[in-house]
Amino acid sequence: MLQFLPEFLTIALIHLLAVASPGPDFAVVLRQALSQSRRNALLTAVGVGLGILVHVTYSLLGIGLLIQQSIFLFNILKVVGALYLTWIALQCLRSKPGSIQVGNGSTSRQSGAKAFRLGFLTNALNPKATLFFVSVFSLMISPDTPTGVQVFYGVYMALATGLWFSIVALFFTLPRVRRAFGRFGHWLDRIMGGLLLALAGRLALSAATGTETAP
């Protein structure tokens, strides 16, 4: 197992940089942390982490490479991802003063299943994640690496992602942090909606033109 340590450390570092960069996952978890209960925010974070297993599975099976090489299939994934992000964004943009009770997660009516599903689908339908995992499993992992070790890499990345976003959720559900956002919670929600809508637009434009979006 020690012979694969350099490979694992390289993958772990690249994954850390990728997961810490702002994107749909971060925006969704942040919104959940500021507008929902801590439990729901954590369930969304867990959903994001488990969503990675979808990408890991099709990468291990070689389906991810097929999707990447097929313009038609990859564009379908982009359109579906864009539509889902647009749906989330529109909910954020409709936010009004007082509609987000920052600092009072007990007022949330969102079910745990819905919170988990939100995180899971946000990650699973993200074409950027598809590109990342296809690149990792086809370019950065040696063909000689046993399947069991590759599965370990995938499980690690899912756990690390879930842990990172759980930390984000825990931090932004702290009473002091929530109170700091209390006066402009609806504006933050609208900003998140604008960010998600911009990401959705980039995906839709990428699908229409057949080009890749910038990281």
mmCIF file of C-alpha atoms in Angstrom:
data_model
loop_
_atom_site.group_PDB
_atom_site.id
_atom_site.type_symbol
_atom_site.label_atom_id
_atom_site.label_comp_id
_atom_site.label_asym_id
_atom_site.label_seq_id
_atom_site.Cartn_x
_atom_site.Cartn_y
_atom_site.Cartn_z
ATOM 1 C CA MET A 1 0.000 0.000 0.000
ATOM 2 C CA LEU A 2 2.914 2.358 0.695
ATOM 3 C CA GLN A 3 3.866 2.288 -2.987
ATOM 4 C CA PHE A 4 0.639 4.156 -3.769
ATOM 5 C CA LEU A 5 1.189 6.822 -1.090
ATOM 6 C CA PRO A 6 2.713 9.442 -3.472
ATOM 7 C CA GLU A 7 -0.194 8.960 -5.861
ATOM 8 C CA PHE A 8 -2.720 9.264 -3.023
ATOM 9 C CA LEU A 9 -1.107 12.427 -1.642
ATOM 10 C CA THR A 10 -1.162 14.030 -5.095
ATOM 11 C CA ILE A 11 -4.837 13.200 -5.532
ATOM 12 C CA ALA A 12 -5.637 14.382 -1.995
ATOM 13 C CA LEU A 13 -3.947 17.744 -2.618
ATOM 14 C CA ILE A 14 -5.670 18.294 -5.961
ATOM 15 C CA HIS A 15 -9.004 17.336 -4.428
ATOM 16 C CA LEU A 16 -8.481 19.713 -1.503
ATOM 17 C CA LEU A 17 -7.860 22.622 -3.873
ATOM 18 C CA ALA A 18 -10.905 21.686 -5.949
ATOM 19 C CA VAL A 19 -13.326 21.244 -3.059
ATOM 20 C CA ALA A 20 -12.234 24.479 -1.343
ATOM 21 C CA SER A 21 -12.826 26.589 -4.469
ATOM 22 C CA PRO A 22 -16.175 28.460 -4.656
ATOM 23 C CA GLY A 23 -18.854 26.755 -6.692
ATOM 24 C CA PRO A 24 -22.448 25.472 -6.589
ATOM 25 C CA ASP A 25 -21.737 23.120 -3.672
ATOM 26 C CA PHE A 26 -20.369 25.918 -1.492
ATOM 27 C CA ALA A 27 -23.163 28.324 -2.422
ATOM 28 C CA VAL A 28 -25.869 25.784 -1.590
ATOM 29 C CA VAL A 29 -24.310 24.696 1.714
ATOM 30 C CA LEU A 30 -23.769 28.327 2.731
ATOM 31 C CA ARG A 31 -27.387 29.192 2.033
ATOM 32 C CA GLN A 32 -28.574 26.158 3.942
ATOM 33 C CA ALA A 33 -26.356 27.018 6.907
ATOM 34 C CA LEU A 34 -27.715 30.557 7.119
ATOM 35 C CA SER A 35 -31.369 29.841 6.451
ATOM 36 C CA GLN A 36 -32.001 26.313 7.700
ATOM 37 C CA SER A 37 -31.410 24.350 10.868
ATOM 38 C CA ARG A 38 -27.953 23.010 11.634
ATOM 39 C CA ARG A 39 -29.261 19.489 11.092
ATOM 40 C CA ASN A 40 -30.500 20.337 7.598
ATOM 41 C CA ALA A 41 -27.286 22.164 6.729
ATOM 42 C CA LEU A 42 -25.277 19.108 7.770
ATOM 43 C CA LEU A 43 -27.578 16.805 5.791
ATOM 44 C CA THR A 44 -26.970 18.957 2.716
ATOM 45 C CA ALA A 45 -23.214 18.700 3.324
ATOM 46 C CA VAL A 46 -23.492 14.914 3.608
ATOM 47 C CA GLY A 47 -25.522 14.878 0.390
ATOM 48 C CA VAL A 48 -22.766 16.771 -1.419
ATOM 49 C CA GLY A 49 -20.197 14.256 -0.164
ATOM 50 C CA LEU A 50 -22.232 11.229 -1.219
ATOM 51 C CA GLY A 51 -22.949 12.832 -4.585
ATOM 52 C CA ILE A 52 -19.263 12.364 -5.335
ATOM 53 C CA LEU A 53 -19.750 8.600 -5.239
ATOM 54 C CA VAL A 54 -21.857 8.934 -8.390
ATOM 55 C CA HIS A 55 -18.882 10.426 -10.246
ATOM 56 C CA VAL A 56 -16.506 7.882 -8.725
ATOM 57 C CA THR A 57 -18.719 4.975 -9.791
ATOM 58 C CA TYR A 58 -19.021 5.897 -13.446
ATOM 59 C CA SER A 59 -15.341 6.871 -13.571
ATOM 60 C CA LEU A 60 -14.359 3.426 -12.304
ATOM 61 C CA LEU A 61 -16.665 1.809 -14.841
ATOM 62 C CA GLY A 62 -15.255 3.887 -17.680
ATOM 63 C CA ILE A 63 -18.618 5.534 -18.350
ATOM 64 C CA GLY A 64 -17.264 8.946 -17.364
ATOM 65 C CA LEU A 65 -14.723 8.871 -20.183
ATOM 66 C CA LEU A 66 -17.506 7.932 -22.604
ATOM 67 C CA ILE A 67 -19.595 10.900 -21.435
ATOM 68 C CA GLN A 68 -16.643 13.252 -21.774
ATOM 69 C CA GLN A 69 -15.836 12.061 -25.307
ATOM 70 C CA SER A 70 -19.458 12.179 -26.463
ATOM 71 C CA ILE A 71 -20.395 15.806 -27.145
ATOM 72 C CA PHE A 72 -24.088 14.895 -27.200
ATOM 73 C CA LEU A 73 -24.102 13.091 -23.850
ATOM 74 C CA PHE A 74 -21.929 15.694 -22.162
ATOM 75 C CA ASN A 75 -24.128 18.526 -23.448
ATOM 76 C CA ILE A 76 -27.186 16.745 -22.064
ATOM 77 C CA LEU A 77 -25.481 16.613 -18.668
ATOM 78 C CA LYS A 78 -24.683 20.320 -18.940
ATOM 79 C CA VAL A 79 -28.288 21.224 -19.777
ATOM 80 C CA VAL A 80 -29.692 19.138 -16.931
ATOM 81 C CA GLY A 81 -27.189 20.680 -14.522
ATOM 82 C CA ALA A 82 -28.011 24.194 -15.782
ATOM 83 C CA LEU A 83 -31.755 23.634 -15.340
ATOM 84 C CA TYR A 84 -31.286 22.350 -11.793
ATOM 85 C CA LEU A 85 -29.058 25.282 -10.808
ATOM 86 C CA THR A 86 -31.580 27.683 -12.362
ATOM 87 C CA TRP A 87 -34.360 26.155 -10.280
ATOM 88 C CA ILE A 88 -32.346 26.677 -7.089
ATOM 89 C CA ALA A 89 -31.324 30.192 -8.169
ATOM 90 C CA LEU A 90 -34.917 31.294 -8.767
ATOM 91 C CA GLN A 91 -35.847 30.242 -5.241
ATOM 92 C CA CYS A 92 -32.988 32.343 -3.892
ATOM 93 C CA LEU A 93 -33.829 35.375 -6.033
ATOM 94 C CA ARG A 94 -37.406 35.394 -4.736
ATOM 95 C CA SER A 95 -36.132 35.935 -1.208
ATOM 96 C CA LYS A 96 -37.729 38.904 0.577
ATOM 97 C CA PRO A 97 -36.873 40.744 3.819
ATOM 98 C CA GLY A 98 -37.893 38.559 6.719
ATOM 99 C CA SER A 99 -38.288 35.455 4.576
ATOM 100 C CA ILE A 100 -34.974 34.094 5.862
ATOM 101 C CA GLN A 101 -34.878 33.871 9.614
ATOM 102 C CA VAL A 102 -31.125 33.848 10.042
ATOM 103 C CA GLY A 103 -30.179 32.705 13.496
ATOM 104 C CA ASN A 104 -33.396 30.821 14.109
ATOM 105 C CA GLY A 105 -33.041 27.477 12.405
ATOM 106 C CA SER A 106 -35.972 26.093 14.392
ATOM 107 C CA THR A 107 -38.355 27.944 12.049
ATOM 108 C CA SER A 108 -37.265 25.809 9.117
ATOM 109 C CA ARG A 109 -39.894 23.641 7.489
ATOM 110 C CA GLN A 110 -37.537 21.920 5.068
ATOM 111 C CA SER A 111 -37.485 18.185 5.574
ATOM 112 C CA GLY A 112 -34.244 16.325 6.207
ATOM 113 C CA ALA A 113 -34.763 14.305 3.029
ATOM 114 C CA LYS A 114 -35.152 17.476 0.951
ATOM 115 C CA ALA A 115 -32.017 18.995 2.517
ATOM 116 C CA PHE A 116 -30.020 15.851 1.740
ATOM 117 C CA ARG A 117 -31.399 15.631 -1.798
ATOM 118 C CA LEU A 118 -30.494 19.260 -2.464
ATOM 119 C CA GLY A 119 -26.821 18.631 -1.673
ATOM 120 C CA PHE A 120 -26.706 15.279 -3.445
ATOM 121 C CA LEU A 121 -28.200 16.493 -6.721
ATOM 122 C CA THR A 122 -26.209 19.730 -6.720
ATOM 123 C CA ASN A 123 -22.998 17.716 -6.801
ATOM 124 C CA ALA A 124 -24.175 14.737 -8.855
ATOM 125 C CA LEU A 125 -25.491 16.991 -11.661
ATOM 126 C CA ASN A 126 -22.407 19.217 -11.759
ATOM 127 C CA PRO A 127 -20.556 18.699 -15.086
ATOM 128 C CA LYS A 128 -17.442 20.264 -13.571
ATOM 129 C CA ALA A 129 -17.309 17.375 -11.122
ATOM 130 C CA THR A 130 -17.595 15.002 -14.072
ATOM 131 C CA LEU A 131 -14.556 16.560 -15.728
ATOM 132 C CA PHE A 132 -12.609 16.541 -12.477
ATOM 133 C CA PHE A 133 -13.158 12.876 -11.687
ATOM 134 C CA VAL A 134 -12.685 11.696 -15.262
ATOM 135 C CA SER A 135 -9.371 13.585 -15.284
ATOM 136 C CA VAL A 136 -8.317 12.117 -11.947
ATOM 137 C CA PHE A 137 -9.152 8.524 -12.817
ATOM 138 C CA SER A 138 -7.867 8.625 -16.407
ATOM 139 C CA LEU A 139 -4.802 10.858 -16.119
ATOM 140 C CA MET A 140 -3.590 10.961 -12.526
ATOM 141 C CA ILE A 141 -4.150 7.378 -11.432
ATOM 142 C CA SER A 142 -1.829 4.787 -12.893
ATOM 143 C CA PRO A 143 -3.437 1.965 -14.915
ATOM 144 C CA ASP A 144 -1.504 -0.398 -12.648
ATOM 145 C CA THR A 145 -3.293 0.867 -9.529
ATOM 146 C CA PRO A 146 -5.601 -1.925 -8.292
ATOM 147 C CA THR A 147 -9.344 -1.300 -8.445
ATOM 148 C CA GLY A 148 -9.572 -1.648 -4.669
ATOM 149 C CA VAL A 149 -7.096 1.196 -4.202
ATOM 150 C CA GLN A 150 -8.990 3.338 -6.691
ATOM 151 C CA VAL A 151 -12.189 2.683 -4.742
ATOM 152 C CA PHE A 152 -10.354 3.805 -1.608
ATOM 153 C CA TYR A 153 -9.385 7.049 -3.370
ATOM 154 C CA GLY A 154 -13.010 7.635 -4.302
ATOM 155 C CA VAL A 155 -14.341 6.912 -0.822
ATOM 156 C CA TYR A 156 -11.692 9.190 0.658
ATOM 157 C CA MET A 157 -12.712 12.069 -1.621
ATOM 158 C CA ALA A 158 -16.381 11.563 -0.743
ATOM 159 C CA LEU A 159 -15.606 11.560 2.992
ATOM 160 C CA ALA A 160 -13.236 14.524 2.720
ATOM 161 C CA THR A 161 -15.812 16.523 0.766
ATOM 162 C CA GLY A 162 -18.555 15.711 3.259
ATOM 163 C CA LEU A 163 -16.254 16.670 6.136
ATOM 164 C CA TRP A 164 -15.219 19.976 4.521
ATOM 165 C CA PHE A 165 -18.789 21.082 3.876
ATOM 166 C CA SER A 166 -19.855 19.879 7.319
ATOM 167 C CA ILE A 167 -17.245 22.248 8.762
ATOM 168 C CA VAL A 168 -18.631 25.033 6.558
ATOM 169 C CA ALA A 169 -22.151 24.207 7.758
ATOM 170 C CA LEU A 170 -21.114 24.133 11.420
ATOM 171 C CA PHE A 171 -19.278 27.453 11.165
ATOM 172 C CA PHE A 172 -22.085 29.352 9.464
ATOM 173 C CA THR A 173 -24.703 27.934 11.847
ATOM 174 C CA LEU A 174 -22.867 29.396 14.854
ATOM 175 C CA PRO A 175 -25.208 31.902 16.564
ATOM 176 C CA ARG A 176 -22.687 34.750 16.321
ATOM 177 C CA VAL A 177 -22.101 34.150 12.638
ATOM 178 C CA ARG A 178 -25.802 33.923 11.914
ATOM 179 C CA ARG A 179 -26.539 37.110 13.827
ATOM 180 C CA ALA A 180 -23.876 38.893 11.782
ATOM 181 C CA PHE A 181 -25.894 38.105 8.666
ATOM 182 C CA GLY A 182 -29.259 38.816 10.298
ATOM 183 C CA ARG A 183 -29.877 42.221 8.758
ATOM 184 C CA PHE A 184 -29.115 41.303 5.187
ATOM 185 C CA GLY A 185 -29.920 37.595 5.026
ATOM 186 C CA HIS A 186 -32.308 38.082 2.093
ATOM 187 C CA TRP A 187 -29.651 40.014 0.167
ATOM 188 C CA LEU A 188 -27.168 37.198 0.726
ATOM 189 C CA ASP A 189 -29.778 34.774 -0.568
ATOM 190 C CA ARG A 190 -30.214 36.904 -3.681
ATOM 191 C CA ILE A 191 -26.448 37.062 -4.185
ATOM 192 C CA MET A 192 -26.289 33.276 -3.951
ATOM 193 C CA GLY A 193 -29.145 33.102 -6.444
ATOM 194 C CA GLY A 194 -27.285 35.410 -8.825
ATOM 195 C CA LEU A 195 -24.135 33.306 -8.521
ATOM 196 C CA LEU A 196 -25.995 30.072 -9.194
ATOM 197 C CA LEU A 197 -27.860 31.656 -12.116
ATOM 198 C CA ALA A 198 -24.553 32.825 -13.600
ATOM 199 C CA LEU A 199 -23.125 29.321 -13.270
ATOM 200 C CA ALA A 200 -26.256 27.898 -14.900
ATOM 201 C CA GLY A 201 -25.922 30.406 -17.744
ATOM 202 C CA ARG A 202 -22.310 29.431 -18.334
ATOM 203 C CA LEU A 203 -23.285 25.766 -18.498
ATOM 204 C CA ALA A 204 -26.129 26.480 -20.917
ATOM 205 C CA LEU A 205 -23.856 28.625 -23.117
ATOM 206 C CA SER A 206 -21.207 25.913 -23.043
ATOM 207 C CA ALA A 207 -23.762 23.319 -24.159
ATOM 208 C CA ALA A 208 -25.041 25.598 -26.939
ATOM 209 C CA THR A 209 -21.598 26.423 -28.301
ATOM 210 C CA GLY A 210 -19.993 23.037 -27.638
ATOM 211 C CA THR A 211 -17.141 24.579 -25.674
ATOM 212 C CA GLU A 212 -15.845 23.960 -22.168
ATOM 213 C CA THR A 213 -16.534 26.464 -19.414
ATOM 214 C CA ALA A 214 -13.630 27.890 -17.463
ATOM 215 C CA PRO A 215 -12.919 26.285 -14.083
#
